[in-house]
Short mmCIF file of C-alpha atoms in Angstrom, two decimals:
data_model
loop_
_atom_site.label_atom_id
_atom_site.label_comp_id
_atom_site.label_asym_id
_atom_site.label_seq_id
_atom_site.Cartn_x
_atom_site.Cartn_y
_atom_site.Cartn_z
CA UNK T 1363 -26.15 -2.56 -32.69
CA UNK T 1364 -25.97 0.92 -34.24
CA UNK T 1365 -22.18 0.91 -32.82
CA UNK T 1366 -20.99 -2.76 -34.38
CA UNK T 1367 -22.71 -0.65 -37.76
CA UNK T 1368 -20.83 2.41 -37.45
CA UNK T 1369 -17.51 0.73 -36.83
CA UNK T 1370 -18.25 -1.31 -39.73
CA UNK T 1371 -18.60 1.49 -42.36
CA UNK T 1372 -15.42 2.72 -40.61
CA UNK T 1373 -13.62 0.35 -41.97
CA UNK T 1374 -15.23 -0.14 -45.19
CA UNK T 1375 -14.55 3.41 -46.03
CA UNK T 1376 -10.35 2.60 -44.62
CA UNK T 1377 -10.63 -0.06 -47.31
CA UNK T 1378 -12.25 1.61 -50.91
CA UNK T 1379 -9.29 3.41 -51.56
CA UNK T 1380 -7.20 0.36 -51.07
CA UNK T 1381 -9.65 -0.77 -53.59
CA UNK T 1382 -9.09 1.76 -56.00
CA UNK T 1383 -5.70 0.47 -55.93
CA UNK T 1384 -6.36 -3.21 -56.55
CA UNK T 1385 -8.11 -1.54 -59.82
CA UNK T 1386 -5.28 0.32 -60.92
CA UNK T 1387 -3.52 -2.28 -60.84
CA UNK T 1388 -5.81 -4.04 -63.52
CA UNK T 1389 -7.69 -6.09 -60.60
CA UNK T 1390 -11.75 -6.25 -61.17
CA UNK T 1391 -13.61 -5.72 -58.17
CA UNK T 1392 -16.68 -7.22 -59.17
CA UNK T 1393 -14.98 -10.79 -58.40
CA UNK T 1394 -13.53 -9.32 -55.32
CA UNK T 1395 -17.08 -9.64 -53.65
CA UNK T 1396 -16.18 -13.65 -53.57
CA UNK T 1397 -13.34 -12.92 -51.12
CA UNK T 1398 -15.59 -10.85 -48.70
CA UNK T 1399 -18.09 -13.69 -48.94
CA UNK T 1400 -16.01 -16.14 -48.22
CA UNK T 1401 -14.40 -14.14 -45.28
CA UNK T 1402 -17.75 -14.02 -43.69
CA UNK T 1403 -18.13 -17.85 -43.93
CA UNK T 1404 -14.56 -17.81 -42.36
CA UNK T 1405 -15.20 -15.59 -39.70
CA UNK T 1406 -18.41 -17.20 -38.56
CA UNK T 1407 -17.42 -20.94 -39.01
CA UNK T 1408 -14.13 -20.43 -36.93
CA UNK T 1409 -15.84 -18.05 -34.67
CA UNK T 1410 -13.23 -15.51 -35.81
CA UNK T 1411 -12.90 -11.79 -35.39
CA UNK T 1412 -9.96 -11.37 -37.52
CA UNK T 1413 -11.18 -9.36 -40.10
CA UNK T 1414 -10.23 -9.63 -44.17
CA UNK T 1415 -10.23 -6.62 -46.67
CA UNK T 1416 -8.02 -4.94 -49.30
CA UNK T 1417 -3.97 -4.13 -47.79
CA UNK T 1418 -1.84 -2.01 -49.59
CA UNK T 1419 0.68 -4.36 -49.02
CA UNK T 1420 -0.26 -7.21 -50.53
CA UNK T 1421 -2.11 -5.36 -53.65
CA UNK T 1422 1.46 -3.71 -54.17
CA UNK T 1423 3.56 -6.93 -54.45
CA UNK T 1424 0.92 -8.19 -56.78
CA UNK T 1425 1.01 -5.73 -58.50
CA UNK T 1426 4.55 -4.67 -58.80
CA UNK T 1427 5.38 -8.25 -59.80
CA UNK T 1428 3.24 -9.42 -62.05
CA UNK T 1429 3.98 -7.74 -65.75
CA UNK T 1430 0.13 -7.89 -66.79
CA UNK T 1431 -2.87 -8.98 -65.27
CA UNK T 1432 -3.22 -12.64 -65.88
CA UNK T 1433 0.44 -12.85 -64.02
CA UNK T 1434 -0.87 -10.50 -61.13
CA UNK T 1435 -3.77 -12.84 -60.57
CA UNK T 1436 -1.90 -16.37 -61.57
CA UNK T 1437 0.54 -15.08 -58.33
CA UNK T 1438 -2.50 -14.20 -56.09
CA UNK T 1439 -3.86 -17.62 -56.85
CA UNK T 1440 -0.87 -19.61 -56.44
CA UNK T 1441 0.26 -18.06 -53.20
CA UNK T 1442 -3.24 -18.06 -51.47
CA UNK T 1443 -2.66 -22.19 -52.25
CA UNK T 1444 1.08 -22.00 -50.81
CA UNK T 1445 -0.56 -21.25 -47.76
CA UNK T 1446 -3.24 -22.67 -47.91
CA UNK T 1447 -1.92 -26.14 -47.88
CA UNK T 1448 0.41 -26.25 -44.29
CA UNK T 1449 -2.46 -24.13 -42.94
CA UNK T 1450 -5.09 -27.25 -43.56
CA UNK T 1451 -2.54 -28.75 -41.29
CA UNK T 1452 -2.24 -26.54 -38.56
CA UNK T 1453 1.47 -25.81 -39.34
CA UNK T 1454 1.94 -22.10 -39.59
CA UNK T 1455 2.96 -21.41 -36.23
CA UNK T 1456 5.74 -24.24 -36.61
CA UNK T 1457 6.66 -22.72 -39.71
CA UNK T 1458 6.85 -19.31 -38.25
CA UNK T 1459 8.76 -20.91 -35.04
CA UNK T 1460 11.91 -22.52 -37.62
CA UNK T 1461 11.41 -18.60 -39.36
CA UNK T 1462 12.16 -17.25 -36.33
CA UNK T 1463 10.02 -13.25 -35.26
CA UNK T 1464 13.82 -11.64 -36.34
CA UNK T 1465 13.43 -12.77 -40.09
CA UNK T 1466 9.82 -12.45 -40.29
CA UNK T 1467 9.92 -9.10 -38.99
CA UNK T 1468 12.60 -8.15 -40.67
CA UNK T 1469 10.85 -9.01 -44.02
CA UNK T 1470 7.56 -7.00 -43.14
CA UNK T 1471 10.36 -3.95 -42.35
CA UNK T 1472 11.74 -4.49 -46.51
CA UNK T 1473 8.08 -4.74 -47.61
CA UNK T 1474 7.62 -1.32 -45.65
CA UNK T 1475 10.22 0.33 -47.73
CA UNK T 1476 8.89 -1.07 -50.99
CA UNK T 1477 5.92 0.83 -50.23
CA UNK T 1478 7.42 3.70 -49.51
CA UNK T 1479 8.96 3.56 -53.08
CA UNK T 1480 5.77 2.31 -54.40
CA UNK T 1481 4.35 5.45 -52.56
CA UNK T 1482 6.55 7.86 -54.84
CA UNK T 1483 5.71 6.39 -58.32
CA UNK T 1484 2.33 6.79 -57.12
CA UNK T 1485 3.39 10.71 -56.42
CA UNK T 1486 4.86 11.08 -59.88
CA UNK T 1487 1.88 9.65 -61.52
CA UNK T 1488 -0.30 12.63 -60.95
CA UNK T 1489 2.20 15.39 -59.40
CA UNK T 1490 -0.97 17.71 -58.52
CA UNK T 1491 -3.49 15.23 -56.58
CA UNK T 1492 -0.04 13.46 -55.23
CA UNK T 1493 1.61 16.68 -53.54
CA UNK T 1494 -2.11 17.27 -51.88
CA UNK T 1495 -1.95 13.31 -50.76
CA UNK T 1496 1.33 13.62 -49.28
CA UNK T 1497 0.73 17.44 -47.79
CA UNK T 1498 -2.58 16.50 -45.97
CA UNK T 1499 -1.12 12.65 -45.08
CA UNK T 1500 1.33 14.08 -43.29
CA UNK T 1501 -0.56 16.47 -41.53
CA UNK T 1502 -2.95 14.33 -40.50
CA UNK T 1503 -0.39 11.71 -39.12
CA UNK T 1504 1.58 13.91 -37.33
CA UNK T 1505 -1.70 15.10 -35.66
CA UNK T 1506 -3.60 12.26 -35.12
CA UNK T 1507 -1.20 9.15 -35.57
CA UNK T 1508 -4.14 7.51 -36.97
CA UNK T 1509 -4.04 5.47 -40.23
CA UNK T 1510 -7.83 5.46 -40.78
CA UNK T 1511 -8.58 9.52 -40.71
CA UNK T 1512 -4.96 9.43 -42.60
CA UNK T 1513 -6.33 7.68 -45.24
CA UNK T 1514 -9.84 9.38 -45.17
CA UNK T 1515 -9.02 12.85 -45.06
CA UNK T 1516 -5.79 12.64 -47.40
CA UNK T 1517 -7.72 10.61 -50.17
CA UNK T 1518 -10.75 13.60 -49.52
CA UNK T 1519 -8.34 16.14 -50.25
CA UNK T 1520 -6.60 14.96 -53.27
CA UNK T 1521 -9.52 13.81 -55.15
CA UNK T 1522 -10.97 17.18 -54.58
CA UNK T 1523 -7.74 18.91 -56.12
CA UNK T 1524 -8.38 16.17 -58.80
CA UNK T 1525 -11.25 16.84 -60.16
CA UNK T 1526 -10.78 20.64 -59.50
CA UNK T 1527 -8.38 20.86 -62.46
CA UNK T 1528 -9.82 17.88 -64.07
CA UNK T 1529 -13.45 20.31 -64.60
CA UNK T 1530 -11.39 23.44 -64.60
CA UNK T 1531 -9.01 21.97 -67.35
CA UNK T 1532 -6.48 24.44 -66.33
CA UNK T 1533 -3.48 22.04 -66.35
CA UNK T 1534 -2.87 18.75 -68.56
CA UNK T 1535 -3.48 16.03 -66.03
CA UNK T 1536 -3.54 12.06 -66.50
CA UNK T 1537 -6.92 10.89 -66.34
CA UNK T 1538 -7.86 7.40 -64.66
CA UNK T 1539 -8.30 4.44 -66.71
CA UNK T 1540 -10.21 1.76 -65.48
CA UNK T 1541 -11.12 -1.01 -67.69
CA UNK T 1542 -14.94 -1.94 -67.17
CA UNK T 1543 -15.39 -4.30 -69.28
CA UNK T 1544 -13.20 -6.77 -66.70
CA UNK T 1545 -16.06 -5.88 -64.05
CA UNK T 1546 -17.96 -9.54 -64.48
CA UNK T 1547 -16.99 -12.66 -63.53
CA UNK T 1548 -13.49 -13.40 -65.48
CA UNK T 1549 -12.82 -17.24 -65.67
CA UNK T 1550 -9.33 -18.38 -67.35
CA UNK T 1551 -7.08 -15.79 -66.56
CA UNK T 1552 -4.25 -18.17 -64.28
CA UNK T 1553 -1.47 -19.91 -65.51
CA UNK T 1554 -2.05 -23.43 -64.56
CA UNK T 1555 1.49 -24.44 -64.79
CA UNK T 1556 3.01 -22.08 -62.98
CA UNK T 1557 6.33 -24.07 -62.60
CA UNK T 1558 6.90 -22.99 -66.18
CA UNK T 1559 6.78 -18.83 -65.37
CA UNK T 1560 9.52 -18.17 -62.79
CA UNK T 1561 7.39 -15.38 -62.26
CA UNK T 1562 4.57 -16.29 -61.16
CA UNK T 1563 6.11 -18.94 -59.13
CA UNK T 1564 8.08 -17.00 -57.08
CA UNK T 1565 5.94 -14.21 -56.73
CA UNK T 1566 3.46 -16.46 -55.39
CA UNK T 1567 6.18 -17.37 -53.19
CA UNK T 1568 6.82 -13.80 -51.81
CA UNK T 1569 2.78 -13.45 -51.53
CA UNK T 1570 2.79 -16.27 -49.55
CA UNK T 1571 5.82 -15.09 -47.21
CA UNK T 1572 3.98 -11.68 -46.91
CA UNK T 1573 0.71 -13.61 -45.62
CA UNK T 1574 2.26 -15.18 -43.09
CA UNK T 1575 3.54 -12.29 -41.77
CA UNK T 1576 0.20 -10.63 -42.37
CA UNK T 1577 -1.86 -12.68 -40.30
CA UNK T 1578 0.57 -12.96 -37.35
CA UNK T 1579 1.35 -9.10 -36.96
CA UNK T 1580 -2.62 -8.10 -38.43
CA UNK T 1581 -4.82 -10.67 -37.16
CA UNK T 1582 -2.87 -11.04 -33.83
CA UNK T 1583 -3.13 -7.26 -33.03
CA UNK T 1584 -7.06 -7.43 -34.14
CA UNK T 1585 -7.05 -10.35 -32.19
CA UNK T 1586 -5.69 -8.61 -28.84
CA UNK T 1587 -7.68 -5.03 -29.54
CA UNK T 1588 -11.12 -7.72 -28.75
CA UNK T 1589 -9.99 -9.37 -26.46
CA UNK T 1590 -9.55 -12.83 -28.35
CA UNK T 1591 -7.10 -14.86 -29.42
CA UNK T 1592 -6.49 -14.82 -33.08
CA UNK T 1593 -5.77 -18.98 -34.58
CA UNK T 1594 -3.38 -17.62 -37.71
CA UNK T 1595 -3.83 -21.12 -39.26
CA UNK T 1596 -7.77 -20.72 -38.89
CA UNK T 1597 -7.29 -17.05 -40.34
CA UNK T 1598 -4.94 -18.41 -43.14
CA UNK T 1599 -7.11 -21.01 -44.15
CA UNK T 1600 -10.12 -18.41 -44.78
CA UNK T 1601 -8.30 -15.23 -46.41
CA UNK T 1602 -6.17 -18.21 -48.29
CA UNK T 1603 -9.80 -19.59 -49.96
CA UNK T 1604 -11.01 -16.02 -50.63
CA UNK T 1605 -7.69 -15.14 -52.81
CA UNK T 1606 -8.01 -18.13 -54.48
CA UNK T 1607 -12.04 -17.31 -55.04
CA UNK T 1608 -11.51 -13.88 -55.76
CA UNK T 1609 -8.25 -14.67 -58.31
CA UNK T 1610 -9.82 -17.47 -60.41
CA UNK T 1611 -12.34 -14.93 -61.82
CA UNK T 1612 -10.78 -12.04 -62.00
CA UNK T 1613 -10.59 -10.32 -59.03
CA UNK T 1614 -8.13 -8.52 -56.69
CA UNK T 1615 -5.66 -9.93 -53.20
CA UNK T 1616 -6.98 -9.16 -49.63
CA UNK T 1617 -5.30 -10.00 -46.39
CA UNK T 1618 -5.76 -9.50 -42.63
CA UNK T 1619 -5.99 -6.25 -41.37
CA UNK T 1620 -5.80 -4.51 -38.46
CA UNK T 1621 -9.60 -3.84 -38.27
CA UNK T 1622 -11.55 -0.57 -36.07
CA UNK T 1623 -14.18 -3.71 -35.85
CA UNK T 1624 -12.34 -5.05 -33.29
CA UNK T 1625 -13.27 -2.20 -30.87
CA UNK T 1626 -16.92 -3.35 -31.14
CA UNK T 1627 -19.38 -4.51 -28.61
CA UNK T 1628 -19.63 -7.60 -30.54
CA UNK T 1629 -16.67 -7.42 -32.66
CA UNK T 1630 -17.32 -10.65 -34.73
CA UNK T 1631 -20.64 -9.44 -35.48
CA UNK T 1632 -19.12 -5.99 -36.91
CA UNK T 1633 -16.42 -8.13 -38.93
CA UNK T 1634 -19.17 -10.09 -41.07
CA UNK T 1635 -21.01 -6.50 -41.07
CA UNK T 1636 -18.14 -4.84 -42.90
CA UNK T 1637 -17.27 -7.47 -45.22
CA UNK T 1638 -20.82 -8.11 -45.84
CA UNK T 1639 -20.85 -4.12 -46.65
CA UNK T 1640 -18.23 -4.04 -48.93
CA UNK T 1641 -19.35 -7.58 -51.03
CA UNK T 1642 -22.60 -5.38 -51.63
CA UNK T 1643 -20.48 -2.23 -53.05
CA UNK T 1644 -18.26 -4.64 -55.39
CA UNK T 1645 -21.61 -6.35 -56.53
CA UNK T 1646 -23.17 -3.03 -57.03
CA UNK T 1647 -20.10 -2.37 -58.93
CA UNK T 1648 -19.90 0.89 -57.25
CA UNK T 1649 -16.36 1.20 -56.80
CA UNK T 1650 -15.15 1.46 -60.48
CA UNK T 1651 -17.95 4.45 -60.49
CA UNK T 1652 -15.93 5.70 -57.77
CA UNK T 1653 -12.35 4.99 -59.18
CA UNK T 1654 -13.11 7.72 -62.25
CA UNK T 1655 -13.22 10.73 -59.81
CA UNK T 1656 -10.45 8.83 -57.51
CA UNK T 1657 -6.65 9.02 -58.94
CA UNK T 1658 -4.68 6.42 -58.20
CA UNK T 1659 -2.07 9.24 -57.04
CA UNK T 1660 -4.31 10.16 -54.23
CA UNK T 1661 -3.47 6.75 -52.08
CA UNK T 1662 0.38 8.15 -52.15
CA UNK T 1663 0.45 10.04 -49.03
CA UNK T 1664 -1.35 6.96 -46.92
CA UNK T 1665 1.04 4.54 -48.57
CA UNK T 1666 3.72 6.50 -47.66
CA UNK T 1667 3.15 6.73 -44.02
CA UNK T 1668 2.04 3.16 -43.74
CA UNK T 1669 5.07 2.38 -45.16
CA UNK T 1670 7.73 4.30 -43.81
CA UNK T 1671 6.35 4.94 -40.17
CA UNK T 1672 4.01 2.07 -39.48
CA UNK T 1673 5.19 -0.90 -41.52
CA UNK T 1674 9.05 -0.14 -41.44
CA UNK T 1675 9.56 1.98 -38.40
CA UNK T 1676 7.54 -0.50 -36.06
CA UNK T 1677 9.08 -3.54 -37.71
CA UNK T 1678 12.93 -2.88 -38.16
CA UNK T 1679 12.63 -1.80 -34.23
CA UNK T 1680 11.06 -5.11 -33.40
CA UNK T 1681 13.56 -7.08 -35.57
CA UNK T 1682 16.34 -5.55 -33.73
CA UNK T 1683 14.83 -6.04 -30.66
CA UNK T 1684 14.47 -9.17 -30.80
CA UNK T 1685 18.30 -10.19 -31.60
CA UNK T 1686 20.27 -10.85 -28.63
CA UNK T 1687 22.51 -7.92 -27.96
CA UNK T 1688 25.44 -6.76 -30.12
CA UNK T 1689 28.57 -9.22 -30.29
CA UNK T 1690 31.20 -9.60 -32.70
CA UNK T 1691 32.46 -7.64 -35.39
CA UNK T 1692 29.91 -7.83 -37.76
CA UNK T 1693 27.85 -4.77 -37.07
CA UNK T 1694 25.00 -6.62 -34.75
CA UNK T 1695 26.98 -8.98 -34.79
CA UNK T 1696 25.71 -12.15 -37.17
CA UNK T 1697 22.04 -11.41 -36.45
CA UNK T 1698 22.81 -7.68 -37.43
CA UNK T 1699 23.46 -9.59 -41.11
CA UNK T 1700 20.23 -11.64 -40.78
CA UNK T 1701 18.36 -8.39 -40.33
CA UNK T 1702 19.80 -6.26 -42.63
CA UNK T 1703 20.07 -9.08 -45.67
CA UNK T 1704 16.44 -10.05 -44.88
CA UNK T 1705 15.23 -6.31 -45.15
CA UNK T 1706 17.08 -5.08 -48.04
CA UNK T 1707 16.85 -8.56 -50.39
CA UNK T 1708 12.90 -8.16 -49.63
CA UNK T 1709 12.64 -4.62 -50.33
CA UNK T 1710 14.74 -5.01 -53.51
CA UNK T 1711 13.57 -7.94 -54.62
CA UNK T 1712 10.61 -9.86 -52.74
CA UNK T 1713 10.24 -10.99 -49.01
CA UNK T 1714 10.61 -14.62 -50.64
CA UNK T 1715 13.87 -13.91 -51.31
CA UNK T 1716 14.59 -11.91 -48.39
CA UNK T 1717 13.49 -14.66 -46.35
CA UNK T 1718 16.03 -17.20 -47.79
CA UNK T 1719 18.84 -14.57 -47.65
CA UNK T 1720 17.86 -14.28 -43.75
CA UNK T 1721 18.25 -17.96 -43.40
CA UNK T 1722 21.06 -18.12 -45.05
CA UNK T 1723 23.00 -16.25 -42.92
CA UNK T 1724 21.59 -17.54 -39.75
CA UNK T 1725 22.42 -21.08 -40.50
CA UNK T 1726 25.78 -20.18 -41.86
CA UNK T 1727 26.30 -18.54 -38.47
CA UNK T 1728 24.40 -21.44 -36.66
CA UNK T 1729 22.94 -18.50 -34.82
#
């Protein structure tokens, strides 16, 4: 038991400063609690050990797309119920099959680079606590190549250097702003006609492209780490109802992740443990406490790495794999055009659009 509880808090501590994001980005966390609730029921009615928390990912496009909060959380709701509605009906493997892996990894490689640039206007928010977040990250990663003590010990440093100068008041530095008077249950923040905000509609679009490939590169790794097989329309369907939970009052995205619980002796047991964990810290409303010593500058180095040497590195390589071999004049050949259009249009843009730009060229091609 005590190991299913240690691997738990593990991961809860991976996910706070994920959290921390989700605030700056105007997201309550309060609300979030619904999501980890609901993840538990999820879990334990689909005898699931695919585990749901708070992915830089998916808080980024959120946030990065929506102009103010009631857009950020009109998207989150909206795209949670894209999926949510072929998942009912068991059709996001088909879906993922007329895709093809090429596109959809190619779109999780474009989302990598948008953190990565993400990851530097994160830097430049706090130049101080973000050099210390990218200095230690990368230390860490090059020593370890492990996310979790990445995150841990870079967010550790930085928040020390923070609040160093932030006592010590030797330099002018940006303090955090958190708004806590959004940390209660917020009820008519979406945009019930969403067809009218091109927006939200295709954000919620691109949220719902960036699930898909969430829960088949996340939850299938998870998945494999236990020893299980991972249903992505059973997974959708549960991290789909928590978005839409957690949204409709106020609070922030979470996704599939690729979850330490997995390593447990009983590894579904450890999943509800960890969610259950972190619904009690967002009730407690302990992690806007913990978001004024925390700058949001201090997640830079993590996102970073994740971005450029997990999320792009490991995806661009399996898009390209995954093409047949090169033919042609067209650099790969056509699929060398589905790979790169798909990556760059998603980074740019969104993955929704990167996805349709990937399409595009492989039907043109009738590759």
């Amino acid at each position: 038991m005590l190991t299913n509880i240690l691997t738990a808090l593990a991961v809860v501590v991976n996910g706070i400063p994920q959290g921390l994001l989700a605030l700056s980005f105007g997201f309550a966390a309060f609300p979030t609690a619904i999501a980890f609730i609901i993840g538990i029921a999820g879990s334990l009615a689909f005898n699931s050990v695919a585990t749901i928390s708070f992915q830089a990912e998916t808080i980024t496009l959120a946030g990065t797309m929506g102009r103010n909060v009631r857009e950020r959380l009109s998207l989150v709701f909206w795209g949670a119920a894209f999926l949510f509605i072929p998942s009912i009906f068991g059709l996001n493997e088909a879906i993922v099959a007329f895709i093809g892996p090429t596109i959809v990894t190619s779109m999780m490689a474009g989302v990598g680079i948008m953190l990565a640039y993400v990851a530097i206007e994160l830097f430049n928010a706090e130049r101080w606590s973000g050099t210390a977040s990218m200095i230690s990250g990368l230390a860490v990663w090059l020593v370890t190549k492990d996310l979790a003590w990445t995150i841990i010990i870079s967010v550790l440093v930085s928040t020390a250097v923070y609040n160093y100068l932030r006592v010590s008041k030797k330099v002018a530095i940006e303090e955090t702003k958190i708004d806590l008077s959004r940390e209660r249950f917020n009820f008519g923040d979406i945009e019930w006609r969403f067809w009218k905000n091109p927006r939200i509609f295709v954000g919620a679009l691109a949220l719902a492209c960036l699930n898909i490939g969430a829960n088949i590169s996340f939850g299938k790794i998870t998945g494999s780490i236990a020893g299980a097989e991972t249903n992505i329309d059973h997974l959708a369907i549960y991290s789909s109802l928590a978005d839409m939970g957690s949204s409709l009052f106020g609070g922030g995205p979470v996704e599939a992740i690729i979850s330490g619980t997995a390593t447990a002796p009983k590894p579904i047991l450890a999943s509800v443990l960890m969610m259950g964990i972190m619904a009690v810290i967002l009730l407690m409303k302990l992690l806007p406490i913990i978001g004024q010593y925390v700058h949001r500058s201090s997640i830079a180095g993590f996102l970073f790495i994740l971005g450029t040497f997990v999320t792009f590195a490991t995806n661009i390589q399996g898009a390209i794999a995954s093409a047949p071999e090169f033919a042609g004049p067209y650099g790969f050949g056509p699929w060398g055009m589905v790979i790169g259009a798909t990556t760059l249009v998603s980074a740019r843009w969104n993955p929704f659009f990167g996805l349709l730009a990937g399409l595009a060229i492989k039907f043109y091609f009738g590759v």
